[in-house]
Amino acid sequence: MAESTTRRAAIVGGNRIPFARSGTAYAQASNQDMLTATLDGLVARFGLQGESVGEVVAGAVLKHARDFNLTREAVLGSKLAPTTPAYDVQQACGTGLEAAVLVANKIALGQIEAGIAGGVDTTSDAPLAVGDDLRRTLISLNSAKTVQDRLRALARIRPGMLAPEIPRNAEPRTGLAMGDHAAITAAEWGIGREEQDELAARSHQRMAAAYDRGFFDDLVTPFLGLARDNNLRPDSSVEKLAKLQPVFGTGEGATMTAGNSTPLTDGASAVLLASDEWARAKGLPVLAHLVDAQTAAVDYVHGGEGLLMAPVYAVPVLLARNGLTLQDFDFYEIHEAFASTVLATMKAWEDEAFCKGKLGLDAPLGAIDRARLNVNGSSLAAGHPFAATGGRIVASLAKMLHEAGPGKRGLISICAAGGQGVVAILES
Amino acid sequence: MAGTSAGRTVLEQPPNMAALFAKAALTARGRGGELPATRLARTGVTVDPAELAGYARVCRFPLADTLPATYPHVLAFPLQLALMSDRAFPLALPGLVHVRNRIDVLRPIGTTEALDLEVRAERFARHRSGATVDLCASVRSAGAEVWRSRSTYLARGATAPEGAPESDVTVAVGDLDRAVATWRVPDDAGRRYAKVSGDVNPIHLSGLTAKAFGFKRAIAHGMWVKARVLAALENRLPDAFAVDAAFRKPLFLPSTVTLSTAPAEGGWDAAVRNARSGTEHLVATIRPH
């Protein structure tokens, strides 16, 4: 054993490109283009040109087959030393935060001194697959040895097989879009239209204000002509959002619109983590430490739990292990997949029957101070390139904690497809 | 509309290259004399993001906020073609072979900068199998030169004027005995590059059109090969550098070729060769400024 004790990994800083709505500014860019540009921005910010870091960990949710080694390929195309190891992870929308946890754990164990965690996604350059029938036919055509075998394989192709399969934001086991799942949860928890629109408008207004005061100056590098997230609407208001028609859910209970749900987005993010010693030796700041993290999963298929409710279960486990209550935080970063998800999450923590019955607690976790929630806006404003969201949140929260002074604490909660959740504690 | 002053003509629009190739072919006969002092220019040229993305894809450059080192050539090439297809130009365009190209990147150029382009011909020189001429391009941004290039073309059997200097088409590289990559170059590589560069010279487009100009098969654009070499090294280059490439034997399509690289003098030496025969298609030096 090299080390018998662990240490806390420091968050040195982050970089991301502005996020762009699908089919707009980054319509021509690939995941590799965006991740490479994001890494190079981080390298430039922290003077890592030609240097090797312990590991680069990143991923994408929608990935071409050719991108099997996406992160390593991005490293090889970046200004980092070509001797920098890298690997891909994928945990749906939890990818970026999970990548940061993986890097932090290796730093904590003394296996690496510094690492980069990131994520990228594009729905503009999404992979198209051929249908299963055509795919099997083409594979048998490829392995056919004789002309006769080849003709036989070709003869099996039918016009109906030629339509490509477009990746959908839907759960394979339920066939429901993520928004449809969220709408079920919103109805179950009685989440109203107005509170969702309020949360969405506040996200836009707060993020616009953060941009205006320069908060993102050392977190975002312009890319392909974009300097700010182009989903951001500084003039967003509850009145404007109230005019939108619901897109998820049915009938009277349909409250979820394109305004209080995240749009399909392209973008990438990266976070530099390190040991305190490494940061000190480089003369780099320590914004915060990643204290602990927890994942959870729920049975949203047959078990009656909401698809995006796993973070609700992960947080009490994380709190208990760290001897904290839900109120012991200065900032809360709850990923706004949908406004209703954030609201249902908080409502569940306040609900006595749920906390006792489902979470096995003696008492509800209680309410959180809304003034401390997503104070610089979140995914409803920035947009949500699935795997890039974790890195955006980690870097932003670390900076907020650093600005607030030492000993401040922040909680991150990210829901993910497949009924999973990743949560983490950061401390300055 | 074109404005002319002291041999410098400013074109309002990029010339139509297919028409220039046709004009050059029709007026090939009976050329001769000295190089004209003509300078052709365009001002305030901006890059079309979609065209740049297409070029980057074909040459394997990542999409970024600065131009690939070879991209200004694509912007300046129509002016060079206009100059060469003009009747005053002493050499016939059909049969001219691009034998050397040197690019100096003085600083990275942003994709949104407005660029002033100027091209001229100079250095009519004697070559053992004919004569060479250099087409020079200069790119300025906000008044300062940011990029320049020198393309040397060989006209076999042509005669340089009395007292012309000896041409210089040699690029010296060190040992390059380690192939680092294999590229399968498909038979439509010429058409693909023609589409994104506008260089629709028939020798690159198909076997049939190449035969008409004396090549057994279509050949790859030298500037495409050079661009791919730079794309392979892109993130390892300094901000300002010179890349000097000699185009040796034609790269017939389709082919499988290898890229060899070696660090040299703070930069790189590179070669592209046929994977089987070892025939050398390109050698290049890349040196920091």
XYZ file of C-alpha atoms in Angstrom:
717
model
C 0.000 0.000 0.000
C 1.385 3.365 -1.023
C -0.907 5.408 1.220
C -2.938 4.348 4.197
C -4.934 7.567 4.567
C -7.002 9.476 2.075
C -7.012 13.171 1.294
C -9.642 15.481 -0.157
C -9.354 16.337 -3.832
C -9.221 20.039 -4.615
C -11.194 21.690 -7.391
C -8.773 24.096 -9.052
C -11.118 25.490 -11.670
C -13.118 24.726 -14.737
C -13.790 25.635 -18.304
C -16.676 25.155 -20.642
C -17.773 26.408 -24.011
C -21.067 28.306 -24.104
C -23.933 25.854 -24.536
C -25.901 26.052 -27.779
C -29.408 24.918 -28.589
C -29.465 21.918 -30.892
C -28.938 22.766 -34.552
C -27.605 26.288 -33.952
C -24.058 27.558 -33.365
C -22.463 24.112 -33.052
C -24.484 22.369 -35.742
C -21.251 21.494 -37.600
C -19.223 20.552 -34.516
C -18.618 16.997 -33.339
C -18.311 15.823 -29.746
C -14.572 15.539 -30.307
C -14.323 19.122 -31.635
C -16.155 20.481 -28.592
C -14.336 18.400 -26.003
C -10.948 19.231 -27.554
C -11.715 22.955 -27.585
C -12.890 22.748 -23.963
C -9.745 20.908 -22.841
C -7.570 23.425 -24.705
C -9.387 26.278 -22.964
C -8.695 24.638 -19.591
C -5.060 24.022 -20.569
C -4.655 27.683 -21.546
C -6.326 28.897 -18.338
C -4.069 26.862 -16.041
C -0.845 26.799 -18.071
C -0.843 23.069 -18.761
C 0.532 23.234 -22.344
C 2.569 20.141 -23.105
C 2.028 18.773 -19.601
C 0.642 15.441 -18.587
C -2.004 15.135 -15.872
C -2.753 11.887 -14.060
C -5.917 11.134 -15.969
C -8.592 12.758 -18.098
C -12.043 11.285 -17.561
C -15.000 12.369 -19.652
C -17.864 11.010 -21.650
C -20.805 11.627 -23.898
C -24.306 10.236 -23.680
C -24.989 10.245 -27.430
C -21.912 8.762 -29.004
C -20.932 7.548 -32.471
C -19.517 4.014 -32.663
C -16.276 5.524 -34.007
C -15.939 7.593 -30.813
C -15.314 4.553 -28.616
C -12.195 6.276 -27.251
C -13.596 9.811 -27.393
C -11.761 11.286 -24.411
C -8.369 9.850 -25.331
C -8.830 11.085 -28.913
C -9.685 14.555 -27.616
C -6.565 14.482 -25.414
C -4.436 13.477 -28.425
C -5.838 16.441 -30.330
C -5.363 18.845 -27.428
C -2.412 20.821 -26.112
C -1.990 18.353 -23.235
C 1.002 16.023 -23.487
C 0.172 12.982 -25.642
C 1.303 10.857 -22.685
C -1.810 11.841 -20.684
C -4.017 8.775 -20.021
C -7.755 9.075 -20.489
C -10.922 7.020 -20.370
C -14.602 7.400 -21.131
C -17.496 7.081 -18.699
C -21.225 7.186 -19.334
C -23.893 7.512 -16.677
C -26.454 9.458 -18.690
C -26.915 12.976 -17.276
C -24.814 11.957 -14.267
C -21.742 11.472 -16.490
C -19.995 14.772 -15.771
C -20.393 14.601 -11.986
C -19.509 10.901 -11.911
C -16.339 11.703 -13.895
C -15.402 14.315 -11.275
C -16.029 11.798 -8.478
C -13.838 9.199 -10.194
C -10.978 11.669 -10.632
C -11.389 12.935 -7.057
C -11.315 9.383 -5.667
C -8.016 8.577 -7.415
C -6.564 11.817 -6.080
C -7.916 10.972 -2.606
C -6.208 7.580 -2.729
C -2.938 9.092 -3.887
C -3.075 7.247 -7.207
C -2.892 10.474 -9.207
C -1.943 14.045 -8.283
C -4.163 15.862 -10.757
C -6.859 15.009 -13.242
C -9.451 16.502 -15.533
C -13.123 15.511 -15.466
C -15.464 16.480 -18.244
C -18.326 15.715 -20.510
C -19.709 16.636 -23.889
C -22.859 16.074 -25.888
C -24.325 17.027 -29.190
C -27.808 16.401 -30.465
C -26.929 18.218 -33.708
C -24.324 15.640 -34.756
C -26.081 12.686 -33.154
C -25.304 9.144 -34.283
C -27.858 7.523 -36.563
C -28.077 3.751 -36.462
C -29.558 1.413 -39.021
C -32.450 -0.674 -37.744
C -31.719 -4.029 -36.135
C -33.002 -6.047 -39.114
C -30.836 -4.176 -41.613
C -27.851 -4.252 -39.267
C -28.043 -8.059 -38.951
C -28.442 -8.395 -42.719
C -25.415 -6.198 -43.413
C -23.302 -8.146 -40.931
C -24.236 -11.440 -42.596
C -23.493 -9.836 -45.988
C -20.064 -8.855 -44.732
C -19.298 -12.369 -43.518
C -20.733 -14.094 -46.621
C -18.049 -16.044 -48.462
C -19.661 -16.776 -51.822
C -21.468 -14.596 -54.322
C -24.551 -16.742 -53.765
C -24.482 -16.108 -50.014
C -24.073 -12.407 -50.636
C -27.018 -12.263 -53.004
C -29.107 -14.206 -50.515
C -28.231 -11.699 -47.781
C -28.971 -8.744 -50.083
C -32.318 -10.243 -51.043
C -33.418 -10.028 -47.409
C -33.270 -6.216 -47.447
C -36.729 -4.615 -47.547
C -37.448 -0.929 -48.161
C -38.880 -0.598 -44.652
C -35.525 -1.571 -43.203
C -33.785 1.462 -44.687
C -35.214 4.061 -42.295
C -32.480 5.042 -39.826
C -33.007 4.850 -36.088
C -32.726 8.300 -34.585
C -31.648 8.332 -30.946
C -34.571 9.366 -28.774
C -34.654 10.809 -25.301
C -36.780 7.862 -24.165
C -36.474 5.057 -21.673
C -35.973 1.702 -23.410
C -37.990 -0.223 -20.803
C -40.996 2.071 -20.610
C -41.017 3.627 -24.067
C -41.783 6.964 -22.428
C -39.849 10.153 -23.096
C -38.054 11.547 -20.080
C -40.496 14.463 -20.100
C -43.444 12.073 -19.962
C -41.913 10.383 -16.936
C -41.314 13.749 -15.287
C -44.919 14.723 -16.002
C -46.130 11.640 -14.120
C -43.981 12.624 -11.132
C -45.161 16.238 -11.343
C -48.783 15.081 -11.242
C -48.114 12.689 -8.338
C -46.547 15.451 -6.264
C -49.070 18.057 -7.347
C -46.477 20.392 -8.844
C -48.291 23.393 -10.310
C -47.673 25.204 -13.567
C -46.995 28.583 -11.978
C -44.290 27.406 -9.565
C -42.532 25.669 -12.459
C -42.625 28.817 -14.577
C -41.377 30.867 -11.620
C -38.414 28.551 -11.148
C -37.628 28.680 -14.888
C -37.832 32.473 -15.093
C -35.633 32.822 -12.012
C -33.038 30.487 -13.552
C -32.797 32.689 -16.671
C -32.712 35.935 -14.705
C -30.070 34.715 -12.268
C -27.815 33.303 -14.945
C -28.088 36.483 -17.018
C -27.170 38.513 -13.926
C -24.213 36.207 -13.253
C -22.970 36.722 -16.820
C -23.431 40.474 -16.458
C -21.332 40.700 -13.314
C -18.581 38.617 -14.946
C -19.087 35.481 -12.867
C -18.519 33.257 -15.906
C -15.475 35.161 -17.207
C -13.071 32.508 -15.910
C -15.450 29.589 -16.370
C -16.471 29.948 -20.031
C -14.381 30.310 -23.218
C -16.152 31.514 -26.375
C -16.417 28.940 -29.165
C -17.462 29.232 -32.819
C -18.713 32.770 -32.395
C -20.747 32.113 -29.258
C -19.824 33.947 -26.025
C -22.899 33.093 -23.927
C -25.305 30.183 -23.780
C -27.756 30.901 -26.584
C -30.689 29.351 -24.706
C -30.378 32.108 -22.104
C -33.263 34.598 -22.105
C -32.466 37.449 -19.700
C -35.966 38.896 -20.225
C -37.696 35.636 -19.340
C -40.727 36.132 -17.106
C -43.542 34.113 -15.587
C -45.990 36.027 -17.814
C -44.166 35.031 -20.996
C -43.681 31.437 -19.881
C -47.376 31.174 -18.972
C -48.300 31.577 -22.664
C -46.596 28.326 -23.735
C -48.613 25.193 -24.437
C -47.764 22.050 -22.419
C -45.648 19.485 -24.270
C -45.558 16.679 -21.694
C -48.420 15.113 -19.759
C -52.086 15.104 -20.729
C -55.264 16.995 -19.992
C -55.786 19.316 -17.043
C -52.662 18.112 -15.249
C -50.338 18.944 -18.142
C -48.035 21.616 -16.747
C -44.711 21.020 -18.445
C -43.823 23.255 -21.381
C -40.771 23.893 -23.550
C -40.121 26.826 -21.203
C -39.932 24.882 -17.950
C -38.146 21.869 -19.499
C -34.546 21.866 -20.727
C -34.073 21.952 -24.499
C -31.777 19.634 -26.483
C -28.385 21.304 -26.257
C -24.816 20.990 -27.568
C -21.791 21.751 -25.397
C -18.854 20.558 -23.322
C -17.315 21.210 -19.923
C -14.169 20.270 -18.010
C -12.963 20.603 -14.419
C -9.381 20.496 -13.134
C -8.999 18.565 -9.869
C -5.774 18.035 -7.945
C -4.162 17.383 -4.615
C -3.554 20.518 -2.531
C 0.206 19.933 -2.902
C 0.030 19.786 -6.690
C -2.036 22.979 -6.845
C 0.341 24.749 -4.447
C 3.416 23.632 -6.406
C 1.862 25.035 -9.580
C 0.790 28.230 -7.897
C -2.834 27.443 -8.711
C -5.813 28.204 -6.448
C -7.918 25.694 -4.553
C -11.535 26.823 -4.956
C -13.099 24.008 -2.956
C -12.736 20.340 -2.086
C -14.908 17.479 -3.190
C -15.857 16.042 0.191
C -18.006 13.031 -0.634
C -20.429 11.675 -3.196
C -23.222 9.134 -3.447
C -25.214 7.492 -6.203
C -28.634 5.862 -5.967
C -31.073 4.197 -8.307
C -34.829 3.677 -8.173
C -37.193 1.099 -9.655
C -39.085 3.384 -11.989
C -40.163 0.436 -14.179
C -42.188 -1.799 -11.859
C -41.532 -0.196 -8.484
C -43.733 2.852 -8.826
C -40.997 5.436 -8.212
C -40.462 8.426 -10.498
C -37.721 8.157 -13.121
C -35.857 11.235 -11.887
C -36.289 10.714 -8.135
C -33.057 8.793 -7.397
C -31.193 11.858 -6.013
C -33.917 12.131 -3.368
C -32.717 8.740 -2.086
C -28.990 9.441 -2.510
C -28.910 12.645 -0.462
C -29.995 11.235 2.972
C -27.339 8.517 2.668
C -24.711 11.165 1.915
C -25.914 13.397 4.768
C -25.870 10.544 7.307
C -22.348 9.496 6.352
C -21.106 13.051 6.779
C -23.112 13.866 9.925
C -24.964 16.713 8.203
C -28.571 17.819 7.893
C -30.145 19.074 4.690
C -30.053 22.588 6.138
C -26.253 22.586 6.665
C -25.492 23.986 3.194
C -24.785 27.472 1.899
C -25.622 26.572 -1.701
C -27.791 23.936 -3.341
C -27.280 22.979 -6.974
C -30.227 20.852 -8.051
C -29.958 20.137 -11.789
C -32.977 21.551 -13.582
C -33.740 18.726 -15.983
C -37.277 20.030 -15.649
C -38.513 22.683 -13.239
C -40.953 20.094 -11.923
C -38.086 17.718 -11.061
C -36.454 20.296 -8.781
C -39.798 21.045 -7.126
C -40.759 17.377 -6.678
C -37.322 16.667 -5.190
C -37.721 19.382 -2.564
C -41.326 18.430 -1.858
C -40.336 14.806 -1.255
C -37.673 15.858 1.267
C -40.329 17.870 3.120
C -42.877 15.050 3.090
C -43.077 13.129 6.378
C -44.805 10.033 5.002
C -42.345 9.771 2.080
C -39.248 10.352 4.207
C -40.351 7.751 6.765
C -41.904 5.245 4.376
C -39.594 5.409 1.372
C -36.346 6.846 2.705
C -36.502 5.021 6.051
C -35.866 8.178 8.055
C -37.265 9.108 11.482
C -38.309 12.551 10.312
C -38.496 14.511 7.040
C -35.244 16.090 5.801
C -37.147 19.354 5.767
C -37.221 22.445 3.582
C -34.229 24.182 2.073
C -33.753 27.930 1.854
C -34.851 28.730 -1.702
C -32.565 31.771 -1.737
C -29.619 29.353 -1.717
C -30.920 27.221 -4.600
C -29.288 27.495 -8.063
C -28.217 31.050 -7.269
C -26.490 31.615 -10.624
C -29.122 29.816 -12.674
C -28.999 26.241 -13.864
C -29.901 23.990 -16.772
C -33.203 25.654 -17.685
C -31.193 28.774 -18.553
C -27.877 27.335 -19.754
C -29.349 24.364 -21.531
C -28.386 20.778 -20.835
C -25.839 18.975 -23.020
C -26.333 15.773 -21.036
C -22.774 14.782 -20.054
C -21.552 18.396 -19.846
C -23.933 19.493 -17.094
C -21.987 17.940 -14.192
C -18.783 19.784 -15.072
C -20.686 23.050 -15.459
C -22.181 22.688 -11.991
C -19.008 21.502 -10.212
C -16.895 24.387 -11.542
C -19.578 27.021 -10.886
C -20.327 25.793 -7.358
C -16.622 25.582 -6.481
C -16.224 29.199 -7.554
C -19.312 30.306 -5.580
C -17.979 28.582 -2.437
C -14.561 30.166 -2.918
C -16.116 33.610 -3.304
C -18.191 33.064 -0.161
C -15.082 32.317 1.896
C -13.630 29.325 3.748
C -15.782 26.658 5.398
C -18.764 27.079 3.078
C -20.606 24.000 1.905
C -22.554 23.141 -1.241
C -24.752 20.214 -2.285
C -25.041 18.982 -5.880
C -27.952 16.800 -6.981
C -28.189 15.442 -10.524
C -30.851 13.080 -11.832
C -30.154 10.762 -14.744
C -31.885 8.479 -17.217
C -32.354 4.899 -16.107
C -33.682 6.045 -12.741
C -30.277 7.023 -11.376
C -28.939 9.941 -9.389
C -25.509 11.322 -8.483
C -25.078 13.721 -5.548
C -21.991 15.281 -4.010
C -20.778 17.684 -1.321
C -18.274 20.445 -2.025
C -16.648 22.575 0.679
C -14.428 25.630 0.524
C -16.641 46.093 -60.510
C -12.902 46.201 -60.198
C -10.649 49.056 -59.163
C -7.157 49.286 -60.614
C -4.182 51.331 -59.515
C -0.476 50.918 -60.298
C -0.812 47.293 -61.426
C -3.031 46.395 -58.444
C -6.555 45.271 -59.212
C -9.085 44.869 -56.440
C -11.819 42.361 -57.238
C -15.204 42.813 -55.608
C -16.158 39.156 -55.985
C -14.142 35.938 -55.967
C -13.604 34.869 -59.587
C -15.447 31.808 -60.905
C -12.809 29.121 -60.948
C -14.480 26.678 -63.320
C -14.696 29.510 -65.876
C -11.038 30.393 -65.278
C -9.928 26.798 -65.864
C -11.904 26.776 -69.123
C -10.505 30.151 -70.209
C -6.957 29.039 -69.404
C -7.384 25.866 -71.456
C -8.793 27.756 -74.448
C -6.059 30.402 -74.386
C -3.168 28.044 -73.662
C -1.508 28.402 -77.050
C 0.878 31.123 -78.051
C 1.844 32.264 -74.568
C 5.241 33.659 -73.699
C 7.174 36.703 -72.599
C 7.840 38.165 -69.172
C 5.809 37.810 -65.973
C 3.212 40.567 -65.623
C 3.573 42.923 -62.654
C -0.125 42.537 -61.957
C -1.280 42.269 -58.361
C -4.789 41.004 -57.711
C -6.463 41.770 -54.423
C -9.657 41.354 -52.459
C -10.412 43.253 -49.292
C -12.593 42.558 -46.254
C -12.935 38.863 -47.035
C -14.713 36.878 -44.321
C -14.860 33.145 -43.921
C -18.149 31.313 -44.368
C -18.478 29.040 -41.286
C -20.234 26.260 -43.223
C -17.562 26.271 -45.962
C -14.830 26.221 -43.329
C -16.531 23.306 -41.550
C -16.653 21.383 -44.838
C -12.967 22.075 -45.488
C -12.039 21.055 -41.929
C -13.937 17.789 -42.307
C -12.270 16.865 -45.608
C -8.771 17.723 -44.329
C -9.374 16.312 -40.802
C -8.841 19.576 -38.959
C -10.830 20.032 -35.737
C -13.464 22.744 -35.839
C -12.004 25.641 -33.866
C -11.952 29.419 -33.580
C -8.767 29.849 -35.601
C -8.246 29.004 -39.260
C -6.290 25.924 -40.314
C -2.843 27.067 -41.536
C -3.731 26.057 -45.096
C -7.146 27.725 -45.238
C -6.027 31.192 -46.383
C -4.641 29.440 -49.467
C -8.197 28.414 -50.318
C -9.212 32.081 -50.058
C -6.283 33.325 -52.172
C -6.208 30.554 -54.764
C -8.985 31.983 -56.988
C -6.926 35.176 -57.347
C -3.834 33.164 -58.271
C -5.875 31.291 -60.829
C -7.218 34.541 -62.270
C -3.678 35.810 -62.605
C -2.422 32.620 -64.266
C -5.346 32.262 -66.660
C -4.986 35.843 -67.880
C -3.567 36.130 -71.401
C -0.696 38.257 -70.115
C 0.600 35.318 -68.061
C 3.492 33.724 -70.016
C 2.853 30.060 -69.143
C -0.088 27.873 -70.136
C -2.102 26.750 -67.130
C -2.863 23.218 -68.381
C 0.260 21.244 -67.625
C 1.467 23.515 -64.804
C 2.465 21.337 -61.843
C 2.457 22.551 -58.236
C 5.926 21.495 -57.013
C 6.455 23.461 -53.820
C 4.387 25.431 -51.322
C 5.685 27.401 -48.394
C 3.276 28.957 -45.894
C 4.257 31.360 -43.135
C 1.701 31.659 -40.355
C 2.664 34.880 -38.550
C -0.068 34.480 -35.945
C -3.248 32.414 -35.541
C -6.078 33.942 -37.580
C -9.521 34.090 -36.002
C -12.352 32.649 -38.052
C -14.274 35.924 -37.939
C -11.460 38.320 -38.941
C -11.920 40.407 -42.103
C -8.958 39.600 -44.326
C -7.259 41.517 -47.147
C -5.770 39.213 -49.781
C -3.197 40.054 -52.428
C -1.466 37.799 -54.944
C 1.311 38.368 -57.428
C 3.640 36.288 -59.614
C 7.408 36.490 -59.342
C 10.669 34.594 -59.761
C 10.412 33.269 -63.298
C 13.228 30.706 -63.000
C 15.111 28.059 -64.957
C 14.481 24.414 -64.048
C 16.227 21.372 -65.501
C 12.995 20.226 -67.124
C 11.503 23.621 -67.957
C 10.726 26.792 -66.071
C 9.149 27.609 -62.721
C 7.201 30.574 -61.468
C 6.180 31.524 -57.937
C 2.654 32.667 -57.096
C 2.828 34.638 -53.868
C -0.073 35.435 -51.590
C -0.224 37.761 -48.641
C -3.029 38.013 -46.102
C -3.396 41.075 -43.913
C -5.728 41.731 -41.033
C -6.253 45.238 -39.659
C -3.306 46.406 -41.748
C -0.758 43.861 -40.528
C 0.411 40.832 -42.465
C -0.730 37.644 -40.686
C -0.043 34.981 -43.326
C 1.868 34.594 -46.580
C 2.555 31.815 -49.021
C 4.710 31.007 -52.012
C 3.486 28.380 -54.475
C 6.012 27.232 -57.063
C 4.643 25.894 -60.349
C 6.665 23.994 -62.948
C 5.965 24.257 -66.668
C 7.701 21.350 -68.345
C 9.450 22.255 -71.598
C 8.923 25.979 -71.059
C 11.813 28.398 -71.292
C 12.581 31.030 -68.712
C 13.724 34.444 -69.965
C 17.377 35.271 -70.581
C 19.294 35.701 -67.319
C 16.588 34.078 -65.174
C 17.758 32.587 -61.855
C 17.958 28.878 -61.107
C 14.731 27.591 -59.574
C 14.712 26.214 -56.059
C 12.263 23.407 -55.478
C 14.134 21.397 -52.868
C 12.912 20.933 -49.319
C 15.511 19.098 -47.249
C 14.313 16.805 -44.486
C 16.171 14.500 -42.128
C 15.666 10.759 -41.782
C 11.984 9.863 -41.845
C 12.050 6.109 -41.631
C 9.187 5.652 -39.166
C 5.650 5.629 -40.545
C 3.285 6.940 -37.879
C -0.006 6.644 -39.737
C -1.568 4.941 -42.731
C -4.168 6.773 -44.780
C -6.464 5.082 -47.232
C -7.064 7.748 -49.856
C -10.295 6.919 -51.726
C -10.829 7.530 -55.439
C -13.157 10.458 -54.736
C -10.583 12.316 -52.591
C -9.987 14.792 -55.429
C -13.670 15.507 -55.926
C -14.186 15.938 -52.190
C -11.351 18.435 -51.875
C -12.446 20.208 -55.069
C -15.864 20.741 -53.517
C -14.530 22.423 -50.382
C -11.592 24.293 -51.949
C -13.034 25.265 -55.334
C -9.916 23.873 -57.025
C -11.740 22.051 -59.825
C -8.644 21.356 -61.899
C -9.747 18.376 -64.057
C -6.605 16.363 -63.228
C -8.040 15.817 -59.734
C -11.651 15.044 -60.588
C -11.772 11.732 -62.479
C -9.644 9.239 -64.362
C -11.112 10.378 -67.663
C -10.456 14.098 -67.184
C -6.993 13.343 -65.783
C -6.120 11.283 -68.883
C -6.974 14.248 -71.059
C -4.087 16.047 -69.384
C -1.631 13.176 -69.545
C -2.087 11.500 -66.160
C -2.935 7.793 -66.076
C -5.387 8.307 -63.190
C -6.805 11.190 -61.170
C -4.284 12.626 -58.692
C -4.810 14.040 -55.210
C -4.446 17.794 -54.654
C -1.011 18.533 -53.184
C -2.561 21.147 -50.904
C -4.957 18.525 -49.539
C -2.050 16.224 -48.696
C -0.254 19.136 -47.081
C -3.366 20.091 -45.109
C -3.743 16.548 -43.801
C -0.108 16.541 -42.662
C -0.733 19.772 -40.750
C -4.006 18.438 -39.329
C -2.119 15.413 -37.991
C 0.303 17.706 -36.143
C -2.078 20.590 -35.513
C -2.058 20.675 -31.694
C 1.739 20.307 -31.553
C 2.549 23.420 -33.561
C 3.483 26.838 -32.191
C 1.357 29.909 -32.894
C 3.734 31.219 -35.576
C 5.569 28.895 -37.928
C 6.647 28.169 -41.491
C 5.591 24.998 -43.280
C 7.500 24.289 -46.468
C 6.393 21.351 -48.605
C 7.803 19.873 -51.801
C 5.333 17.924 -53.921
C 7.281 15.045 -55.429
C 5.551 12.269 -57.386
C 1.800 12.457 -58.048
C -0.474 10.654 -55.574
C -2.707 8.589 -57.846
C -6.239 7.849 -56.641
C -7.061 5.617 -54.934
C -3.916 4.902 -52.912
C -2.782 3.854 -49.501
C -0.082 6.159 -48.180
C 1.878 6.532 -44.983
C 2.743 9.611 -42.967
C 6.173 9.761 -41.353
C 7.086 12.451 -38.842
C 10.133 13.321 -36.779
C 10.865 16.260 -34.462
C 13.418 18.621 -36.013
C 14.826 22.008 -34.985
C 11.965 22.770 -32.607
C 9.433 21.771 -35.274
C 8.808 18.747 -37.447
C 9.916 17.002 -40.614
C 7.253 14.989 -42.400
C 6.866 12.779 -45.448
C 3.925 11.164 -47.217
C 4.796 8.064 -49.241
C 3.031 5.256 -51.029
C 2.518 2.454 -48.501
C 3.699 -0.283 -50.865
C 6.208 1.229 -53.281
C 7.571 3.928 -51.002
C 7.162 6.505 -53.791
C 7.527 9.913 -52.155
C 4.548 12.224 -52.673
C 5.380 15.018 -50.247
C 8.165 16.053 -47.904
C 7.759 18.998 -45.581
C 9.505 20.937 -42.874
C 7.633 22.769 -40.145
C 9.685 25.286 -38.194
C 8.736 27.761 -35.477
C 9.186 31.425 -36.390
